[in-house]
Coordinates of C-alpha atoms in Angstrom, one line a residue:
M1 CA -2.6 2.0 6.0
A2 CA 0.7 3.8 5.0
E3 CA 2.7 5.0 8.3
G4 CA 3.0 9.0 8.1
G5 CA 2.7 11.0 4.9
S6 CA 4.9 9.2 2.4
Q7 CA 4.4 10.2 -1.3
R8 CA 2.9 7.3 -4.0
V9 CA 4.8 6.3 -7.0
D10 CA 1.5 5.5 -9.7
W11 CA 2.8 2.6 -11.1
V12 CA 3.7 1.3 -8.0
D13 CA 0.7 1.9 -6.8
A14 CA -0.8 0.2 -9.7
A15 CA 0.9 -2.7 -10.0
K16 CA -0.2 -3.7 -6.1
G17 CA -3.7 -3.1 -7.8
I18 CA -3.5 -5.5 -10.3
C19 CA -1.8 -8.2 -6.9
I20 CA -4.7 -7.3 -4.9
I21 CA -7.4 -7.7 -7.3
F22 CA -5.8 -11.4 -8.2
V23 CA -5.4 -12.3 -4.7
V24 CA -9.1 -11.3 -3.9
M25 CA -9.9 -13.1 -7.5
M26 CA -8.4 -16.2 -6.4
H27 CA -10.3 -16.8 -3.2
S28 CA -13.4 -15.7 -4.3
T29 CA -13.3 -18.0 -7.7
L30 CA -12.2 -21.1 -5.3
G31 CA -14.3 -20.4 -2.9
T32 CA -17.8 -20.0 -5.3
E33 CA -16.4 -23.2 -7.3
K34 CA -16.0 -25.1 -3.6
A35 CA -19.4 -24.1 -2.6
A36 CA -21.0 -24.6 -5.6
N37 CA -19.1 -27.6 -6.7
A38 CA -18.5 -26.6 -10.2
T39 CA -16.4 -24.7 -12.3
G40 CA -16.1 -21.6 -13.9
W41 CA -14.5 -19.7 -16.6
M42 CA -13.2 -17.8 -14.2
G43 CA -10.9 -20.5 -12.9
H44 CA -8.7 -20.2 -15.9
V45 CA -7.9 -16.6 -15.2
V46 CA -7.3 -17.6 -11.7
E47 CA -4.8 -20.5 -12.7
F48 CA -3.2 -18.0 -15.6
A49 CA -2.3 -15.6 -12.4
R50 CA -1.2 -18.4 -10.3
P51 CA 2.4 -18.5 -11.1
F52 CA 3.1 -14.6 -10.7
R53 CA 0.0 -13.5 -8.4
M54 CA 2.2 -13.9 -4.8
P55 CA 5.8 -13.5 -6.5
D56 CA 4.9 -10.1 -7.6
F57 CA 3.1 -9.0 -4.6
F58 CA 6.5 -9.9 -2.3
M59 CA 8.9 -8.3 -5.3
I60 CA 6.5 -5.1 -4.7
S61 CA 6.8 -4.8 -1.0
G62 CA 10.6 -5.2 -1.0
L63 CA 10.9 -2.1 -3.8
F64 CA 11.4 0.2 -1.2
L65 CA 13.2 -1.4 1.8
A66 CA 16.6 -0.1 0.7
Q67 CA 15.5 3.4 1.9
V68 CA 14.4 2.2 5.2
I69 CA 16.6 -0.7 6.0
D70 CA 19.1 1.3 7.8
R71 CA 16.6 3.3 10.2
P72 CA 17.5 2.8 13.8
W73 CA 16.3 -0.8 15.4
R74 CA 13.2 0.7 17.4
R75 CA 11.9 2.7 14.2
Y76 CA 12.4 -0.1 12.1
L77 CA 10.9 -2.5 14.3
D78 CA 7.9 0.1 15.0
R79 CA 6.9 0.1 11.2
K80 CA 8.1 -3.1 9.7
V81 CA 7.0 -5.2 12.4
V82 CA 4.6 -4.0 15.0
H83 CA 2.7 -2.5 12.2
F84 CA 2.0 -5.7 10.6
F85 CA 1.7 -7.3 13.6
Y86 CA -1.1 -5.1 15.3
F87 CA -3.6 -5.4 12.1
Y88 CA -2.4 -9.4 11.8
I89 CA -4.1 -9.6 15.2
L90 CA -7.2 -7.3 15.0
W91 CA -8.6 -8.9 12.0
L92 CA -7.8 -12.4 13.2
T93 CA -10.0 -11.7 16.2
I94 CA -12.3 -9.9 13.5
Q95 CA -12.7 -13.0 11.4
F96 CA -13.0 -15.5 14.2
A97 CA -15.6 -13.5 15.4
F98 CA -17.8 -14.1 12.4
K99 CA -16.1 -18.0 12.1
A100 CA -16.2 -19.2 15.8
P101 CA -19.6 -19.7 16.1
G102 CA -19.9 -22.4 12.7
M103 CA -16.7 -23.5 13.8
A104 CA -18.1 -24.5 17.5
A105 CA -21.6 -25.8 16.1
E106 CA -19.4 -28.0 13.7
A107 CA -16.9 -29.6 16.1
G108 CA -19.7 -29.7 19.0
S109 CA -17.6 -27.2 21.4
W110 CA -16.0 -23.9 21.6
H111 CA -12.7 -25.7 22.7
A112 CA -11.8 -25.8 18.6
P113 CA -12.0 -22.2 17.5
L114 CA -10.3 -21.3 20.7
S115 CA -7.4 -24.0 20.1
E116 CA -7.1 -22.8 16.1
Y117 CA -7.0 -19.1 17.6
L118 CA -4.7 -19.3 19.4
L119 CA -2.7 -21.6 17.0
A120 CA -3.2 -19.0 14.6
Y121 CA -0.4 -17.0 16.5
V122 CA 2.2 -19.4 15.1
Q123 CA 0.7 -20.8 12.2
P124 CA -0.7 -17.8 9.9
F125 CA -4.2 -18.5 9.4
G126 CA -6.2 -18.3 6.2
T127 CA -6.0 -15.0 3.8
L128 CA -3.9 -13.4 6.7
W129 CA -0.7 -15.3 6.5
F130 CA 0.8 -12.6 3.9
I131 CA 0.8 -9.7 6.6
Y132 CA 2.1 -12.2 9.1
M133 CA 5.2 -13.5 6.5
L134 CA 6.1 -9.5 6.3
P135 CA 7.6 -8.6 9.2
V136 CA 9.6 -12.3 9.2
M137 CA 11.2 -10.9 6.0
F138 CA 11.9 -7.6 7.1
V139 CA 13.7 -8.5 10.3
I140 CA 15.7 -11.7 8.4
T141 CA 16.7 -9.1 5.6
R142 CA 18.1 -6.6 8.0
A143 CA 19.9 -9.3 10.2
L144 CA 21.5 -10.7 6.8
R145 CA 22.4 -6.9 6.1
E146 CA 23.8 -6.2 9.6
A147 CA 25.7 -9.5 9.6
R148 CA 27.3 -8.5 6.5
V149 CA 26.1 -11.5 4.2
P150 CA 27.1 -11.0 0.6
W151 CA 23.5 -10.4 -1.1
Q152 CA 24.7 -12.7 -3.9
A153 CA 25.2 -15.4 -1.4
T154 CA 21.6 -14.3 0.5
L155 CA 20.0 -14.5 -3.5
A156 CA 21.2 -18.0 -4.1
A157 CA 20.5 -19.6 -0.7
A158 CA 17.0 -17.7 -1.3
A159 CA 16.6 -19.4 -5.1
V160 CA 17.6 -22.9 -3.6
L161 CA 14.7 -22.7 -1.0
H162 CA 12.8 -21.6 -3.8
L163 CA 13.4 -24.7 -5.7
A164 CA 13.6 -27.1 -2.9
P165 CA 10.7 -29.6 -2.4
I166 CA 9.8 -27.7 1.1
H167 CA 6.8 -29.1 2.7
T168 CA 6.6 -29.3 6.3
G169 CA 3.2 -28.2 7.0
S170 CA 4.5 -24.9 8.7
V171 CA 2.8 -22.0 6.3
L172 CA 5.5 -19.5 8.1
I173 CA 8.3 -22.3 6.9
D174 CA 7.1 -23.5 3.3
E175 CA 5.6 -19.9 2.5
F176 CA 9.0 -18.5 3.6
S177 CA 10.8 -20.8 1.6
S178 CA 8.8 -20.1 -1.8
R179 CA 8.2 -16.5 -1.5
Y180 CA 11.7 -15.1 0.1
V181 CA 13.7 -15.2 -3.2
F182 CA 11.1 -12.4 -4.5
F183 CA 11.0 -10.5 -2.0
F184 CA 14.5 -10.3 -1.6
S185 CA 14.9 -9.9 -5.5
G186 CA 12.8 -6.8 -5.1
Y187 CA 15.2 -5.1 -2.4
I188 CA 17.9 -5.9 -4.4
F189 CA 17.2 -5.2 -7.9
A190 CA 14.7 -2.1 -7.0
A191 CA 16.5 0.1 -9.6
R192 CA 16.4 -1.7 -12.0
A193 CA 12.7 -2.9 -11.6
F194 CA 12.1 1.3 -11.8
A195 CA 14.4 1.3 -14.9
L196 CA 12.0 -1.4 -16.5
A197 CA 8.9 1.0 -15.8
A198 CA 10.5 4.3 -17.1
W199 CA 12.1 2.2 -20.2
A200 CA 8.1 0.9 -20.6
R201 CA 6.9 3.8 -20.3
T202 CA 8.4 5.4 -23.2
H203 CA 8.3 2.2 -25.5
L204 CA 4.5 1.6 -25.7
P205 CA 5.1 -0.7 -28.5
L206 CA 7.9 -3.0 -27.4
G207 CA 6.2 -3.2 -24.0
L208 CA 3.1 -4.6 -25.7
A209 CA 4.8 -6.9 -27.5
G210 CA 6.6 -8.3 -25.1
L211 CA 4.0 -8.7 -22.3
G212 CA 1.9 -10.7 -25.4
A213 CA 4.9 -13.1 -25.8
W214 CA 4.9 -13.2 -21.8
A215 CA 1.6 -14.3 -21.6
L216 CA 1.8 -16.8 -24.9
V217 CA 4.4 -18.7 -22.9
N218 CA 2.9 -18.3 -19.2
G219 CA -0.6 -19.7 -20.6
T220 CA 1.1 -22.3 -22.5
L221 CA 3.2 -23.7 -19.8
V222 CA 0.4 -23.3 -17.3
A223 CA -2.0 -25.2 -19.7
L224 CA 0.1 -28.2 -19.7
G225 CA 0.7 -28.4 -16.4
F226 CA 4.7 -27.3 -16.5
A227 CA 4.1 -24.3 -14.0
D228 CA 4.6 -25.8 -10.6
Q229 CA 7.9 -27.3 -12.0
P230 CA 10.9 -25.9 -9.5
L231 CA 13.0 -24.4 -12.4
V232 CA 9.8 -23.3 -14.5
S233 CA 8.1 -21.7 -11.2
L234 CA 10.9 -19.8 -10.6
A235 CA 11.1 -18.3 -14.1
L236 CA 7.4 -17.8 -14.2
G237 CA 7.2 -16.1 -10.7
T238 CA 10.3 -13.4 -11.7
A239 CA 8.9 -13.0 -15.3
G240 CA 5.3 -12.3 -14.2
A241 CA 6.2 -10.2 -11.5
L242 CA 8.2 -8.0 -14.5
A243 CA 5.0 -8.0 -16.7
V244 CA 3.2 -6.7 -14.1
I245 CA 5.7 -3.9 -13.5
V246 CA 5.7 -3.3 -17.4
T247 CA 1.4 -3.6 -17.5
A248 CA 1.2 -1.1 -14.7
A249 CA 4.0 1.2 -16.2
L250 CA 1.9 1.0 -19.4
L251 CA -1.2 1.9 -18.0
T252 CA -0.4 4.4 -16.2
E253 CA 1.2 6.1 -19.0
S254 CA -2.0 5.6 -20.9
G255 CA -4.0 7.6 -18.1
L256 CA -6.0 4.5 -17.7
A257 CA -4.7 3.5 -14.4
R258 CA -6.5 5.0 -11.7
P259 CA -8.9 2.8 -10.6
L260 CA -5.8 0.4 -10.2
V261 CA -3.8 3.1 -8.6
H262 CA -6.8 3.4 -6.1
C263 CA -6.9 0.1 -5.1
G264 CA -3.0 0.0 -4.9
E265 CA -3.1 2.6 -2.4
N266 CA -5.4 1.0 -0.6
S267 CA -4.2 -2.8 -0.9
I268 CA -3.6 -3.4 2.4
V269 CA -7.4 -2.0 3.2
I270 CA -9.0 -4.6 0.8
Y271 CA -6.4 -7.6 2.0
L272 CA -7.8 -7.0 5.5
A273 CA -11.5 -6.4 4.8
F274 CA -12.7 -8.6 1.9
F275 CA -13.3 -12.2 3.7
L276 CA -16.8 -10.7 4.6
P277 CA -18.2 -9.1 1.8
M278 CA -16.8 -11.6 -0.3
A279 CA -18.6 -14.6 1.9
V280 CA -21.8 -12.9 1.9
T281 CA -21.7 -12.1 -1.8
R282 CA -21.4 -15.7 -2.6
I283 CA -24.1 -17.3 -0.1
V284 CA -26.8 -14.9 -1.2
L285 CA -25.9 -15.5 -5.1
L286 CA -25.4 -19.0 -4.4
K287 CA -28.7 -19.5 -2.5
T288 CA -31.0 -16.9 -4.7
G289 CA -30.3 -18.9 -7.8
I290 CA -30.4 -15.6 -9.5
I291 CA -27.4 -15.8 -11.8
T292 CA -26.7 -19.6 -12.7
D293 CA -23.3 -19.2 -14.4
I294 CA -20.5 -20.2 -12.0
G295 CA -18.0 -17.7 -14.1
T296 CA -20.2 -14.8 -13.5
I297 CA -20.8 -15.5 -10.0
S298 CA -17.4 -15.8 -8.8
L299 CA -16.6 -12.3 -11.1
L300 CA -19.5 -10.7 -9.0
V301 CA -18.1 -12.2 -5.7
T302 CA -14.8 -10.8 -6.7
T303 CA -16.2 -7.3 -7.3
A304 CA -17.9 -7.2 -3.8
G305 CA -14.8 -8.4 -2.1
V306 CA -13.0 -5.3 -3.6
L307 CA -15.4 -3.0 -3.5
G308 CA -16.4 -3.6 0.0
P309 CA -13.5 -3.0 1.6
L310 CA -13.2 0.5 -0.4
I311 CA -16.6 1.2 1.0
L312 CA -15.7 0.5 4.4
F313 CA -12.7 2.6 4.3
E314 CA -14.3 5.5 3.0
I315 CA -17.3 5.2 5.7
V316 CA -14.0 5.3 8.4
R317 CA -12.5 8.3 6.8
R318 CA -15.6 10.4 6.2
T319 CA -17.2 9.9 9.4
G320 CA -14.1 9.3 11.5
Q321 CA -15.0 6.2 13.5
G322 CA -13.2 2.9 13.2
W323 CA -9.9 4.3 12.2
F324 CA -8.4 1.3 14.4
L325 CA -9.6 -0.9 11.7
F326 CA -6.8 0.7 9.4
R327 CA -4.9 2.9 11.5
R328 CA -2.6 2.4 14.2
P329 CA -3.3 4.2 17.5
A330 CA -0.9 5.7 19.8
W331 CA -0.8 2.8 22.2
A332 CA 0.8 0.3 19.3
R333 CA 3.0 2.4 18.6
L334 CA 6.7 1.8 19.4
E335 CA 7.6 5.3 19.0
P336 CA 5.3 8.6 18.4
E337 CA 4.1 8.9 14.5
T338 CA 5.4 12.4 13.9
P339 CA 5.4 13.6 10.4
R340 CA 8.2 14.3 8.6
P341 CA 9.6 14.6 4.5
R342 CA 10.0 10.7 3.3
A343 CA 11.6 9.2 0.3
P344 CA 8.5 8.3 -2.5
Q345 CA 6.9 4.8 -1.7
A346 CA 3.9 2.9 -2.1
A347 CA 3.3 2.3 1.4
E348 CA 4.6 0.6 4.6

């Protein structure tokens, strides 16, 4: 779903691959445990990743913003707003096509799913909230830049929003308040993130030692129940995002990151389409009872959630049918797609 022929940055894609796997893992594991009314060992992995799973995704999303933020507004809106809203609306509709019959049966009328569908245009729906939120952050960051607001003031305000107990019930407000500090940090400190990755690739022992220390601290604070404390959550989110960068850099340098890079290259494909193979696999495994261990079921559901969209994308690529699922058609663009040299980036 990259716009145009962008070059890739291997460790960035590996980091995105790590993040998207953790996202699918969370939904797969929590959904399986809820359906089975039981817990499994995968729940501990999900809890370990909770402090940094979404912070790193947002930080990575901001890394290349400095290279495109001064584009003409029309092009900027096309790439950073229309691009994501097209896929949000499309996959929102696809998800409701599968879920609406069950929602209508449960409520006793079709009014409920229709109301929920319309509400989803102002209240981001389910797993799709991330790609609803990104355009908001892109536009706000551009507006703050044009207003010449000092980045230090923006960063401080974003940190305050994260620390404040903001729970309005609005996904847009609550998630923006909680996540913007990480997105903006990725934008402002991109050069330092790339420097950290470069350092890690040439300092393997120190990188591994640092990751070990981080994992111990992160795991301990999660186990003690401190991870949600305001200052702790900010520190763990930042440290975890940096740890994912170091991990991605080390795996890339060692030549072990190819599967993660492939997932990262197609992270938005996985994010959009994982709900269906995840749900089908969970239902089949729980209904058949072939496997009884909840942790193992959660792992298999996660695997299906990751591989299913990649298989679908490969079918689309090979057959040339269904490109609209993962690539915007001409009518959904503010300006024609024109190939041109571009700075290295993971995806837009």
